[in-house]
C-alpha positions as YAML, in Angstrom:
chain: A
units: angstrom
residues:
- id: 1
  name: MET
  ca: [-35.84, 1.20, 6.16]
- id: 2
  name: ASP
  ca: [-33.38, 2.34, 8.82]
- id: 3
  name: HIS
  ca: [-34.94, 5.29, 10.71]
- id: 4
  name: ARG
  ca: [-32.01, 5.73, 13.06]
- id: 5
  name: PRO
  ca: [-30.52, 9.24, 13.05]
- id: 6
  name: PRO
  ca: [-27.03, 9.67, 11.61]
- id: 7
  name: PRO
  ca: [-24.19, 9.43, 14.14]
- id: 8
  name: ARG
  ca: [-23.45, 12.59, 16.07]
- id: 9
  name: ALA
  ca: [-20.06, 14.23, 15.79]
- id: 10
  name: HIS
  ca: [-18.72, 12.70, 18.99]
- id: 11
  name: GLU
  ca: [-19.94, 9.25, 17.91]
- id: 12
  name: HIS
  ca: [-18.09, 9.63, 14.60]
- id: 13
  name: ASP
  ca: [-14.96, 10.70, 16.49]
- id: 14
  name: ALA
  ca: [-15.23, 7.64, 18.72]
- id: 15
  name: LEU
  ca: [-15.52, 5.42, 15.63]
- id: 16
  name: GLU
  ca: [-12.42, 6.96, 14.10]
- id: 17
  name: LEU
  ca: [-10.52, 6.68, 17.39]
- id: 18
  name: GLU
  ca: [-10.98, 2.92, 17.53]
- id: 19
  name: SER
  ca: [-11.36, 1.94, 13.87]
- id: 20
  name: GLY
  ca: [-8.72, 4.31, 12.55]
- id: 21
  name: THR
  ca: [-9.14, 6.89, 9.81]
- id: 22
  name: LEU
  ca: [-11.54, 6.12, 6.97]
- id: 23
  name: VAL
  ca: [-11.17, 9.22, 4.79]
- id: 24
  name: GLN
  ca: [-8.95, 12.27, 4.53]
- id: 25
  name: PRO
  ca: [-10.13, 14.99, 6.94]
- id: 26
  name: PRO
  ca: [-11.39, 18.18, 5.24]
- id: 27
  name: THR
  ca: [-8.74, 20.67, 4.18]
- id: 28
  name: THR
  ca: [-8.18, 23.86, 6.13]
- id: 29
  name: GLU
  ca: [-7.79, 27.30, 4.56]
- id: 30
  name: GLU
  ca: [-4.06, 27.15, 5.26]
- id: 31
  name: GLU
  ca: [-3.82, 23.78, 3.52]
- id: 32
  name: GLU
  ca: [-5.75, 25.06, 0.50]
- id: 33
  name: ALA
  ca: [-3.21, 27.85, 0.09]
- id: 34
  name: LYS
  ca: [-0.32, 25.42, 0.43]
- id: 35
  name: LEU
  ca: [-1.91, 23.01, -2.04]
- id: 36
  name: THR
  ca: [-1.98, 25.78, -4.64]
- id: 37
  name: GLN
  ca: [1.72, 26.42, -4.02]
- id: 38
  name: LEU
  ca: [2.49, 22.71, -4.17]
- id: 39
  name: ARG
  ca: [0.70, 22.19, -7.49]
- id: 40
  name: ARG
  ca: [2.54, 25.07, -9.07]
- id: 41
  name: LEU
  ca: [5.89, 23.89, -7.73]
- id: 42
  name: VAL
  ca: [5.39, 20.29, -8.89]
- id: 43
  name: ARG
  ca: [4.31, 21.38, -12.36]
- id: 44
  name: ALA
  ca: [7.30, 23.68, -12.64]
- id: 45
  name: LYS
  ca: [9.68, 20.87, -11.61]
- id: 46
  name: LEU
  ca: [8.07, 18.37, -13.99]
- id: 47
  name: ALA
  ca: [8.48, 20.77, -16.89]
- id: 48
  name: HIS
  ca: [12.26, 20.40, -16.50]
- id: 49
  name: LYS
  ca: [12.30, 16.74, -15.48]
- id: 50
  name: PRO
  ca: [10.56, 14.74, -18.26]
- id: 51
  name: GLU
  ca: [12.23, 11.55, -17.03]
- id: 52
  name: LEU
  ca: [10.05, 11.67, -13.90]
- id: 53
  name: HIS
  ca: [6.82, 11.14, -15.82]
- id: 54
  name: ASP
  ca: [6.86, 7.88, -17.72]
- id: 55
  name: ALA
  ca: [4.59, 8.08, -20.75]
- id: 56
  name: GLU
  ca: [3.88, 4.36, -20.38]
- id: 57
  name: ASP
  ca: [2.54, 4.74, -16.84]
- id: 58
  name: PRO
  ca: [-1.21, 4.12, -17.18]
- id: 59
  name: GLU
  ca: [-2.00, 5.57, -13.76]
- id: 60
  name: LEU
  ca: [0.00, 8.77, -13.81]
- id: 61
  name: THR
  ca: [-2.92, 10.96, -14.77]
- id: 62
  name: ALA
  ca: [-5.04, 9.37, -12.05]
- id: 63
  name: ILE
  ca: [-2.29, 10.06, -9.50]
- id: 64
  name: LEU
  ca: [-1.64, 13.64, -10.53]
- id: 65
  name: GLY
  ca: [-5.18, 14.31, -11.70]
- id: 66
  name: GLU
  ca: [-3.92, 16.11, -14.78]
- id: 67
  name: ALA
  ca: [-2.16, 15.62, -18.07]
- id: 68
  name: VAL
  ca: [1.51, 15.43, -17.20]
- id: 69
  name: ASP
  ca: [2.43, 17.92, -19.92]
- id: 70
  name: PRO
  ca: [1.94, 21.35, -18.24]
- id: 71
  name: SER
  ca: [1.04, 22.87, -21.59]
- id: 72
  name: SER
  ca: [-1.87, 20.51, -22.06]
- id: 73
  name: PRO
  ca: [-5.35, 22.10, -21.95]
- id: 74
  name: SER
  ca: [-6.35, 19.60, -19.26]
- id: 75
  name: ALA
  ca: [-3.43, 20.48, -16.99]
- id: 76
  name: PRO
  ca: [-5.44, 22.66, -14.56]
- id: 77
  name: GLY
  ca: [-7.68, 19.71, -13.60]
- id: 78
  name: LEU
  ca: [-5.80, 18.51, -10.55]
- id: 79
  name: ALA
  ca: [-6.53, 15.65, -8.16]
- id: 80
  name: PRO
  ca: [-6.34, 17.23, -4.70]
- id: 81
  name: ASP
  ca: [-6.10, 13.86, -2.93]
- id: 82
  name: SER
  ca: [-2.57, 13.04, -4.09]
- id: 83
  name: TYR
  ca: [-1.21, 16.50, -3.33]
- id: 84
  name: LEU
  ca: [-2.99, 16.63, 0.01]
- id: 85
  name: ARG
  ca: [-1.64, 13.24, 1.11]
- id: 86
  name: PHE
  ca: [1.95, 14.16, 0.32]
- id: 87
  name: LEU
  ca: [1.52, 17.58, 1.96]
- id: 88
  name: ARG
  ca: [0.18, 16.06, 5.17]
- id: 89
  name: ALA
  ca: [2.84, 13.36, 5.15]
- id: 90
  name: ARG
  ca: [5.41, 16.16, 5.40]
- id: 91
  name: ASN
  ca: [3.52, 18.09, 8.07]
- id: 92
  name: GLY
  ca: [2.51, 20.91, 5.76]
- id: 93
  name: SER
  ca: [5.96, 21.66, 4.32]
- id: 94
  name: VAL
  ca: [5.44, 22.56, 0.65]
- id: 95
  name: THR
  ca: [9.08, 22.04, -0.36]
- id: 96
  name: GLN
  ca: [9.37, 18.71, 1.44]
- id: 97
  name: ALA
  ca: [6.03, 17.53, 0.01]
- id: 98
  name: CYS
  ca: [7.21, 18.49, -3.47]
- id: 99
  name: THR
  ca: [10.44, 16.53, -3.02]
- id: 100
  name: MET
  ca: [8.50, 13.56, -1.67]
- id: 101
  name: LEU
  ca: [6.03, 13.55, -4.57]
- id: 102
  name: LEU
  ca: [8.80, 13.87, -7.16]
- id: 103
  name: THR
  ca: [10.69, 11.05, -5.42]
- id: 104
  name: HIS
  ca: [7.57, 8.93, -5.77]
- id: 105
  name: LEU
  ca: [7.41, 9.70, -9.48]
- id: 106
  name: GLN
  ca: [11.11, 8.84, -9.75]
- id: 107
  name: TRP
  ca: [10.38, 5.49, -8.12]
- id: 108
  name: ARG
  ca: [7.48, 4.80, -10.48]
- id: 109
  name: ALA
  ca: [9.61, 5.66, -13.52]
- id: 110
  name: ALA
  ca: [12.46, 3.41, -12.34]
- id: 111
  name: TYR
  ca: [10.53, 0.51, -10.82]
- id: 112
  name: LYS
  ca: [7.46, 0.55, -13.11]
- id: 113
  name: PRO
  ca: [5.11, -0.95, -10.51]
- id: 114
  name: TRP
  ca: [2.24, -1.24, -13.00]
- id: 115
  name: GLN
  ca: [4.27, -3.84, -14.90]
- id: 116
  name: VAL
  ca: [4.44, -6.32, -12.01]
- id: 117
  name: THR
  ca: [1.98, -9.09, -12.85]
- id: 118
  name: ALA
  ca: [0.18, -11.91, -11.09]
- id: 119
  name: ALA
  ca: [2.06, -14.52, -13.09]
- id: 120
  name: GLU
  ca: [5.41, -13.07, -12.05]
- id: 121
  name: VAL
  ca: [4.72, -13.10, -8.32]
- id: 122
  name: GLU
  ca: [2.48, -16.14, -7.89]
- id: 123
  name: PHE
  ca: [5.26, -18.27, -6.45]
- id: 124
  name: GLU
  ca: [5.73, -15.67, -3.70]
- id: 125
  name: ALA
  ca: [1.98, -15.57, -3.11]
- id: 126
  name: ARG
  ca: [1.38, -19.30, -2.59]
- id: 127
  name: THR
  ca: [1.63, -19.20, 1.21]
- id: 128
  name: GLY
  ca: [-0.54, -16.09, 1.66]
- id: 129
  name: LYS
  ca: [2.24, -14.18, 3.42]
- id: 130
  name: VAL
  ca: [0.93, -10.98, 1.81]
- id: 131
  name: ARG
  ca: [-2.63, -10.82, 0.55]
- id: 132
  name: SER
  ca: [-5.68, -8.63, 0.09]
- id: 133
  name: VAL
  ca: [-8.94, -10.48, -0.38]
- id: 134
  name: GLY
  ca: [-11.76, -8.27, 0.82]
- id: 135
  name: HIS
  ca: [-13.02, -5.15, 2.61]
- id: 136
  name: ASP
  ca: [-13.71, -4.45, 6.26]
- id: 137
  name: LYS
  ca: [-17.07, -3.28, 7.60]
- id: 138
  name: HIS
  ca: [-16.21, 0.33, 6.74]
- id: 139
  name: GLY
  ca: [-15.38, -0.47, 3.11]
- id: 140
  name: ARG
  ca: [-11.61, -0.33, 3.50]
- id: 141
  name: PRO
  ca: [-9.52, -2.92, 1.62]
- id: 142
  name: VAL
  ca: [-7.85, -5.31, 4.06]
- id: 143
  name: LEU
  ca: [-4.15, -6.03, 3.53]
- id: 144
  name: VAL
  ca: [-2.78, -9.01, 5.48]
- id: 145
  name: PHE
  ca: [0.87, -9.67, 6.38]
- id: 146
  name: ASP
  ca: [2.15, -12.97, 7.77]
- id: 147
  name: ASN
  ca: [5.95, -12.97, 7.68]
- id: 148
  name: THR
  ca: [6.14, -16.36, 9.38]
- id: 149
  name: ARG
  ca: [5.06, -17.90, 6.05]
- id: 150
  name: GLU
  ca: [8.05, -16.73, 4.03]
- id: 151
  name: ASN
  ca: [8.73, -19.15, 1.16]
- id: 152
  name: SER
  ca: [11.67, -17.63, -0.69]
- id: 153
  name: LYS
  ca: [15.05, -16.00, -0.16]
- id: 154
  name: ASP
  ca: [14.89, -13.67, -3.16]
- id: 155
  name: LEU
  ca: [14.58, -10.23, -1.57]
- id: 156
  name: SER
  ca: [14.03, -8.51, -4.90]
- id: 157
  name: GLN
  ca: [11.16, -10.82, -5.78]
- id: 158
  name: GLN
  ca: [9.70, -10.54, -2.30]
- id: 159
  name: LEU
  ca: [9.57, -6.79, -2.77]
- id: 160
  name: ARG
  ca: [7.91, -7.11, -6.18]
- id: 161
  name: HIS
  ca: [5.25, -9.31, -4.59]
- id: 162
  name: LEU
  ca: [4.65, -6.71, -1.89]
- id: 163
  name: VAL
  ca: [4.57, -3.90, -4.48]
- id: 164
  name: TYR
  ca: [2.00, -5.85, -6.50]
- id: 165
  name: HIS
  ca: [-0.42, -6.01, -3.59]
- id: 166
  name: MET
  ca: [0.24, -2.43, -2.51]
- id: 167
  name: VAL
  ca: [-0.62, -1.27, -6.02]
- id: 168
  name: ARG
  ca: [-3.83, -3.35, -5.93]
- id: 169
  name: VAL
  ca: [-4.84, -1.77, -2.63]
- id: 170
  name: GLU
  ca: [-3.89, 1.71, -3.84]
- id: 171
  name: ARG
  ca: [-6.14, 1.35, -6.89]
- id: 172
  name: LYS
  ca: [-9.05, 0.40, -4.67]
- id: 173
  name: VAL
  ca: [-8.63, 3.21, -2.17]
- id: 174
  name: ARG
  ca: [-7.98, 5.74, -4.94]
- id: 175
  name: GLN
  ca: [-11.41, 4.89, -6.25]
- id: 176
  name: GLY
  ca: [-12.87, 5.57, -2.81]
- id: 177
  name: GLY
  ca: [-13.31, 2.01, -1.62]
- id: 178
  name: ARG
  ca: [-16.39, 0.28, -2.92]
- id: 179
  name: GLY
  ca: [-18.75, 2.30, -5.07]
- id: 180
  name: GLY
  ca: [-16.51, 5.29, -5.64]
- id: 181
  name: ASP
  ca: [-17.44, 7.37, -2.57]
- id: 182
  name: GLY
  ca: [-16.25, 5.17, 0.27]
- id: 183
  name: PRO
  ca: [-13.12, 5.18, 2.44]
- id: 184
  name: SER
  ca: [-9.82, 6.30, 0.93]
- id: 185
  name: LYS
  ca: [-7.77, 4.31, 3.45]
- id: 186
  name: PHE
  ca: [-6.91, 0.65, 3.93]
- id: 187
  name: LEU
  ca: [-6.65, -1.62, 6.97]
- id: 188
  name: LEU
  ca: [-3.43, -3.56, 7.64]
- id: 189
  name: PHE
  ca: [-3.61, -6.77, 9.69]
- id: 190
  name: ILE
  ca: [-0.31, -8.37, 10.74]
- id: 191
  name: HIS
  ca: [-0.21, -11.95, 12.04]
- id: 192
  name: LEU
  ca: [2.28, -12.14, 14.91]
- id: 193
  name: ASP
  ca: [1.00, -15.05, 16.98]
- id: 194
  name: ASN
  ca: [3.75, -17.30, 15.56]
- id: 195
  name: PHE
  ca: [6.45, -14.63, 15.45]
- id: 196
  name: ALA
  ca: [9.97, -15.80, 16.22]
- id: 197
  name: LEU
  ca: [13.43, -14.27, 15.84]
- id: 198
  name: ARG
  ca: [14.36, -16.89, 13.22]
- id: 199
  name: THR
  ca: [11.49, -15.69, 11.00]
- id: 200
  name: MET
  ca: [11.90, -12.00, 11.78]
- id: 201
  name: PRO
  ca: [12.23, -9.93, 8.59]
- id: 202
  name: GLY
  ca: [15.66, -8.48, 7.94]
- id: 203
  name: ARG
  ca: [16.54, -4.80, 8.08]
- id: 204
  name: ARG
  ca: [16.27, -4.35, 4.31]
- id: 205
  name: GLN
  ca: [12.86, -6.03, 4.13]
- id: 206
  name: THR
  ca: [11.54, -3.96, 7.00]
- id: 207
  name: MET
  ca: [12.82, -0.70, 5.55]
- id: 208
  name: ASN
  ca: [11.43, -1.55, 2.12]
- id: 209
  name: THR
  ca: [8.02, -2.16, 3.69]
- id: 210
  name: LEU
  ca: [8.10, 1.09, 5.66]
- id: 211
  name: ASN
  ca: [9.23, 2.97, 2.57]
- id: 212
  name: LEU
  ca: [6.27, 1.70, 0.58]
- id: 213
  name: LEU
  ca: [3.76, 2.42, 3.32]
- id: 214
  name: GLN
  ca: [5.09, 5.84, 4.32]
- id: 215
  name: ASP
  ca: [6.84, 7.30, 1.27]
- id: 216
  name: GLN
  ca: [5.33, 5.72, -1.82]
- id: 217
  name: PHE
  ca: [1.74, 5.42, -0.59]
- id: 218
  name: PRO
  ca: [1.56, 8.05, 2.18]
- id: 219
  name: GLU
  ca: [-1.61, 8.71, 4.13]
- id: 220
  name: ARG
  ca: [-3.32, 5.58, 2.79]
- id: 221
  name: LEU
  ca: [-3.04, 3.54, 5.98]
- id: 222
  name: GLY
  ca: [-6.13, 3.86, 8.13]
- id: 223
  name: ARG
  ca: [-5.37, 1.37, 10.88]
- id: 224
  name: ALA
  ca: [-2.70, -1.29, 11.52]
- id: 225
  name: ILE
  ca: [-3.52, -4.20, 13.81]
- id: 226
  name: LEU
  ca: [-0.67, -6.19, 15.37]
- id: 227
  name: PHE
  ca: [-2.32, -9.51, 16.17]
- id: 228
  name: CYS
  ca: [-1.14, -11.35, 19.29]
- id: 229
  name: PRO
  ca: [2.59, -10.45, 19.27]
- id: 230
  name: PRO
  ca: [4.77, -12.35, 21.76]
- id: 231
  name: ALA
  ca: [6.98, -10.49, 24.20]
- id: 232
  name: ILE
  ca: [10.00, -11.08, 21.98]
- id: 233
  name: PHE
  ca: [8.39, -8.94, 19.27]
- id: 234
  name: ALA
  ca: [9.66, -5.95, 21.24]
- id: 235
  name: ALA
  ca: [13.10, -6.73, 19.79]
- id: 236
  name: LEU
  ca: [11.86, -5.74, 16.34]
- id: 237
  name: ILE
  ca: [9.72, -2.82, 17.43]
- id: 238
  name: SER
  ca: [12.58, -1.28, 19.43]
- id: 239
  name: TRP
  ca: [14.59, -0.44, 16.30]
- id: 240
  name: VAL
  ca: [11.70, -0.07, 13.85]
- id: 241
  name: ARG
  ca: [9.82, 2.50, 15.91]
- id: 242
  name: PRO
  ca: [12.29, 5.36, 15.30]
- id: 243
  name: LEU
  ca: [11.91, 4.79, 11.54]
- id: 244
  name: MET
  ca: [8.15, 5.21, 11.70]
- id: 245
  name: SER
  ca: [6.50, 8.55, 11.21]
- id: 246
  name: LYS
  ca: [4.37, 9.86, 14.09]
- id: 247
  name: SER
  ca: [1.29, 9.40, 11.89]
- id: 248
  name: THR
  ca: [2.11, 5.73, 11.29]
- id: 249
  name: ARG
  ca: [2.77, 5.02, 14.97]
- id: 250
  name: GLU
  ca: [-0.58, 6.54, 15.95]
- id: 251
  name: LYS
  ca: [-2.44, 4.17, 13.63]
- id: 252
  name: ILE
  ca: [-1.09, 1.01, 15.26]
- id: 253
  name: ILE
  ca: [-3.04, -0.97, 17.84]
- id: 254
  name: VAL
  ca: [-1.99, -4.22, 19.51]
- id: 255
  name: VAL
  ca: [-4.41, -7.08, 20.17]
- id: 256
  name: LYS
  ca: [-3.15, -9.51, 22.84]
- id: 257
  name: GLY
  ca: [-4.81, -12.33, 24.72]
- id: 258
  name: SER
  ca: [-7.76, -14.55, 23.90]
- id: 259
  name: CYS
  ca: [-9.85, -13.72, 20.83]
- id: 260
  name: ALA
  ca: [-12.40, -16.47, 21.36]
- id: 261
  name: PRO
  ca: [-16.03, -15.63, 20.56]
- id: 262
  name: GLY
  ca: [-17.53, -13.40, 23.23]
- id: 263
  name: THR
  ca: [-14.21, -12.01, 24.50]
- id: 264
  name: VAL
  ca: [-13.33, -8.33, 24.64]
- id: 265
  name: ASN
  ca: [-10.84, -8.80, 21.81]
- id: 266
  name: ASP
  ca: [-13.45, -10.49, 19.65]
- id: 267
  name: ALA
  ca: [-15.82, -7.57, 20.18]
- id: 268
  name: THR
  ca: [-13.06, -5.01, 19.48]
- id: 269
  name: LEU
  ca: [-12.05, -6.68, 16.23]
- id: 270
  name: GLY
  ca: [-15.70, -6.96, 15.30]
- id: 271
  name: ARG
  ca: [-16.09, -3.20, 15.64]
- id: 272
  name: ILE
  ca: [-12.89, -2.39, 13.74]
- id: 273
  name: VAL
  ca: [-12.90, -5.05, 11.01]
- id: 274
  name: GLY
  ca: [-16.36, -6.59, 11.11]
- id: 275
  name: GLU
  ca: [-18.06, -9.67, 12.46]
- id: 276
  name: ASN
  ca: [-16.30, -11.67, 9.74]
- id: 277
  name: TRP
  ca: [-12.85, -10.55, 10.91]
- id: 278
  name: ARG
  ca: [-11.60, -14.14, 11.10]
- id: 279
  name: ALA
  ca: [-12.59, -14.92, 7.51]
- id: 280
  name: LEU
  ca: [-11.08, -11.67, 6.22]
- id: 281
  name: THR
  ca: [-7.76, -12.00, 8.05]
- id: 282
  name: GLY
  ca: [-7.46, -15.76, 8.53]
- id: 283
  name: ALA
  ca: [-6.72, -15.28, 12.21]
- id: 284
  name: THR
  ca: [-7.44, -18.39, 14.37]
- id: 285
  name: MET
  ca: [-8.50, -20.33, 11.25]
- id: 286
  name: SER
  ca: [-7.13, -23.61, 9.86]
- id: 287
  name: GLN
  ca: [-4.25, -23.92, 7.40]
- id: 288
  name: GLU
  ca: [-4.64, -25.31, 3.89]
- id: 289
  name: THR
  ca: [-1.08, -26.68, 4.06]
- id: 290
  name: PRO
  ca: [1.57, -26.64, 6.80]
- id: 291
  name: GLN
  ca: [3.27, -23.80, 4.89]
- id: 292
  name: SER
  ca: [0.14, -21.68, 4.41]
- id: 293
  name: SER
  ca: [-0.94, -18.69, 6.42]
- id: 294
  name: PRO
  ca: [-4.06, -19.49, 8.49]
- id: 295
  name: GLY
  ca: [-7.26, -19.07, 6.52]
- id: 296
  name: TYR
  ca: [-5.53, -18.64, 3.15]
- id: 297
  name: ARG
  ca: [-6.81, -20.72, 0.22]
- id: 298
  name: HIS
  ca: [-4.49, -20.02, -2.66]
- id: 299
  name: GLU
  ca: [-6.45, -21.28, -5.66]
- id: 300
  name: ALA
  ca: [-9.59, -19.35, -4.72]
- id: 301
  name: ALA
  ca: [-7.71, -16.21, -3.67]
- id: 302
  name: TRP
  ca: [-5.42, -16.16, -6.70]
- id: 303
  name: GLY
  ca: [-8.29, -16.74, -9.09]
- id: 304
  name: MET
  ca: [-9.84, -13.54, -7.75]
- id: 305
  name: VAL
  ca: [-6.52, -11.70, -8.14]
- id: 306
  name: GLN
  ca: [-6.19, -12.84, -11.76]
- id: 307
  name: ARG
  ca: [-9.73, -11.77, -12.60]
- id: 308
  name: GLU
  ca: [-9.09, -8.39, -10.99]
- id: 309
  name: GLU
  ca: [-5.89, -7.98, -13.00]
- id: 310
  name: GLY
  ca: [-7.68, -8.94, -16.22]
- id: 311
  name: GLU
  ca: [-10.39, -6.36, -15.61]
- id: 312
  name: TRP
  ca: [-7.78, -3.68, -14.96]
- id: 313
  name: ASN
  ca: [-5.84, -4.64, -18.11]
- id: 314
  name: ARG
  ca: [-9.01, -4.33, -20.18]
- id: 315
  name: SER
  ca: [-10.02, -1.01, -18.60]
- id: 316
  name: THR
  ca: [-6.60, 0.54, -19.28]
- id: 317
  name: GLY
  ca: [-6.10, -0.95, -22.72]
- id: 318
  name: ARG
  ca: [-3.12, -3.01, -21.56]
- id: 319
  name: LEU
  ca: [-4.69, -6.24, -22.81]
- id: 320
  name: SER
  ca: [-4.76, -5.05, -26.41]
- id: 321
  name: SER
  ca: [-1.22, -3.69, -26.01]
- id: 322
  name: MET
  ca: [-0.01, -7.05, -24.74]
- id: 323
  name: ARG
  ca: [-1.60, -8.86, -27.66]
- id: 324
  name: ALA
  ca: [0.02, -6.40, -30.02]
- id: 325
  name: GLY
  ca: [3.38, -7.14, -28.39]
- id: 326
  name: HIS
  ca: [3.94, -3.68, -26.89]
- id: 327
  name: VAL
  ca: [4.23, -4.84, -23.28]
- id: 328
  name: GLU
  ca: [7.27, -6.90, -22.36]
- id: 329
  name: ASN
  ca: [5.83, -8.48, -19.23]
- id: 330
  name: PRO
  ca: [2.50, -10.04, -20.23]
- id: 331
  name: GLY
  ca: [1.30, -11.08, -16.79]
- id: 332
  name: ALA
  ca: [-1.09, -13.99, -16.60]
- id: 333
  name: GLU
  ca: [-0.46, -14.83, -20.26]
- id: 334
  name: GLY
  ca: [3.31, -15.06, -19.75]
- id: 335
  name: PRO
  ca: [5.77, -17.28, -17.88]
- id: 336
  name: ALA
  ca: [5.52, -17.55, -14.13]
- id: 337
  name: TYR
  ca: [8.51, -16.79, -11.92]
- id: 338
  name: ALA
  ca: [10.13, -19.45, -9.77]
- id: 339
  name: PRO
  ca: [13.44, -19.37, -7.88]
- id: 340
  name: GLY
  ca: [16.37, -19.84, -10.21]
- id: 341
  name: THR
  ca: [14.74, -18.53, -13.38]
- id: 342
  name: ASP
  ca: [16.34, -15.84, -15.48]
- id: 343
  name: ALA
  ca: [16.44, -12.58, -13.57]
- id: 344
  name: THR
  ca: [15.63, -10.67, -16.75]
- id: 345
  name: LEU
  ca: [11.98, -11.49, -16.12]
- id: 346
  name: ARG
  ca: [12.10, -8.80, -13.47]
- id: 347
  name: ARG
  ca: [11.50, -5.31, -14.76]
- id: 348
  name: SER
  ca: [14.40, -3.66, -12.98]
- id: 349
  name: SER
  ca: [17.33, -4.44, -10.70]
- id: 350
  name: PHE
  ca: [16.34, -1.36, -8.68]
- id: 351
  name: ASP
  ca: [14.66, -2.87, -5.64]
- id: 352
  name: GLY
  ca: [13.31, 0.26, -3.97]
- id: 353
  name: ALA
  ca: [15.33, 0.01, -0.78]
- id: 354
  name: MET
  ca: [14.92, 3.02, 1.47]
- id: 355
  name: GLU
  ca: [18.59, 3.98, 1.33]
- id: 356
  name: GLU
  ca: [18.32, 4.36, -2.45]
- id: 357
  name: PHE
  ca: [15.71, 7.08, -2.17]
- id: 358
  name: TYR
  ca: [16.09, 10.73, -1.32]
- id: 359
  name: ASP
  ca: [14.99, 11.40, 2.22]
- id: 360
  name: ALA
  ca: [12.24, 13.94, 1.61]
- id: 361
  name: GLU
  ca: [12.75, 15.43, 5.04]
- id: 362
  name: ASP
  ca: [16.45, 16.12, 4.54]
- id: 363
  name: ALA
  ca: [16.92, 16.25, 0.76]
- id: 364
  name: ASP
  ca: [18.02, 19.45, -0.86]
- id: 365
  name: GLU
  ca: [15.20, 20.87, -2.93]
- id: 366
  name: GLU
  ca: [17.74, 21.38, -5.74]
- id: 367
  name: ALA
  ca: [17.98, 17.57, -6.07]
- id: 368
  name: PHE
  ca: [15.02, 18.00, -8.39]
...
């Protein structure tokens, strides 16, 4: 039995300072009042915008914490986490938070992220350029980016692959990490040790990624680690930085120099991610193929993804719907995507680019 006393307040603050946020901070009295206003405003808007709540969306109730129909008896049972995240993402502005949340619902209704399946995006996943295969020492899901392992030129399909993993991570953090009462944030680890201008993501890719992180899944990022970026990486950061919210910028740390066992960097990553940080992120590990991201083993990783998807399908009743023929995109039971196949396999031509969304900071409230 561990008889050590719980960490003191300043020790907890020090942990958060280095490791990043683990959970949403407690609400203030001012925020509670604004949350009440926000809930009422969102419900009033939804009553006149039925197209923003897709009846087929199996996660809508979990996101809003209520039956979408305002007249439903269960409507008062709200999920404060979603409203609080959007409120904080807009610095406490109720009208901007409302616009942002409704924009998110618009995106869900148009893009239908829950319909992206493992079978559809497996080709994109084969190099491990985007993956989530475990939790850090604090219980946060770990999302790994390695843009140097790009294996396709289909921007729409690249985005669907990213959306697939973001939705996986969102489901995990929405459940409170492992066990239901853990962290409500995730850790992002970005491989940059092989970064080069020829592999640098384009403007559209970068903006799509920022849009997902900041606007579609706000206040879910706990910490972002930029791993060993070369000096030339400044070329990308110089124009990306103004697009980042202050909250996102504050969650980024850069790890440069040797990460060999016993070094300062090794100890730092051990405190933030865990002693198994190499296994979780693949950093400094061997490659399965010359095209693979370090440490990524596709067959093992994708088998876990497929099992996870199967469990989710069963828990939401999608498996029975697919067998009954009610779901057009059957996932693991359907055809896999590869470059050159019929584009109708994709659920929508709407690719979620930032310029196609309302800017919640500038949009007229009357847009909704």
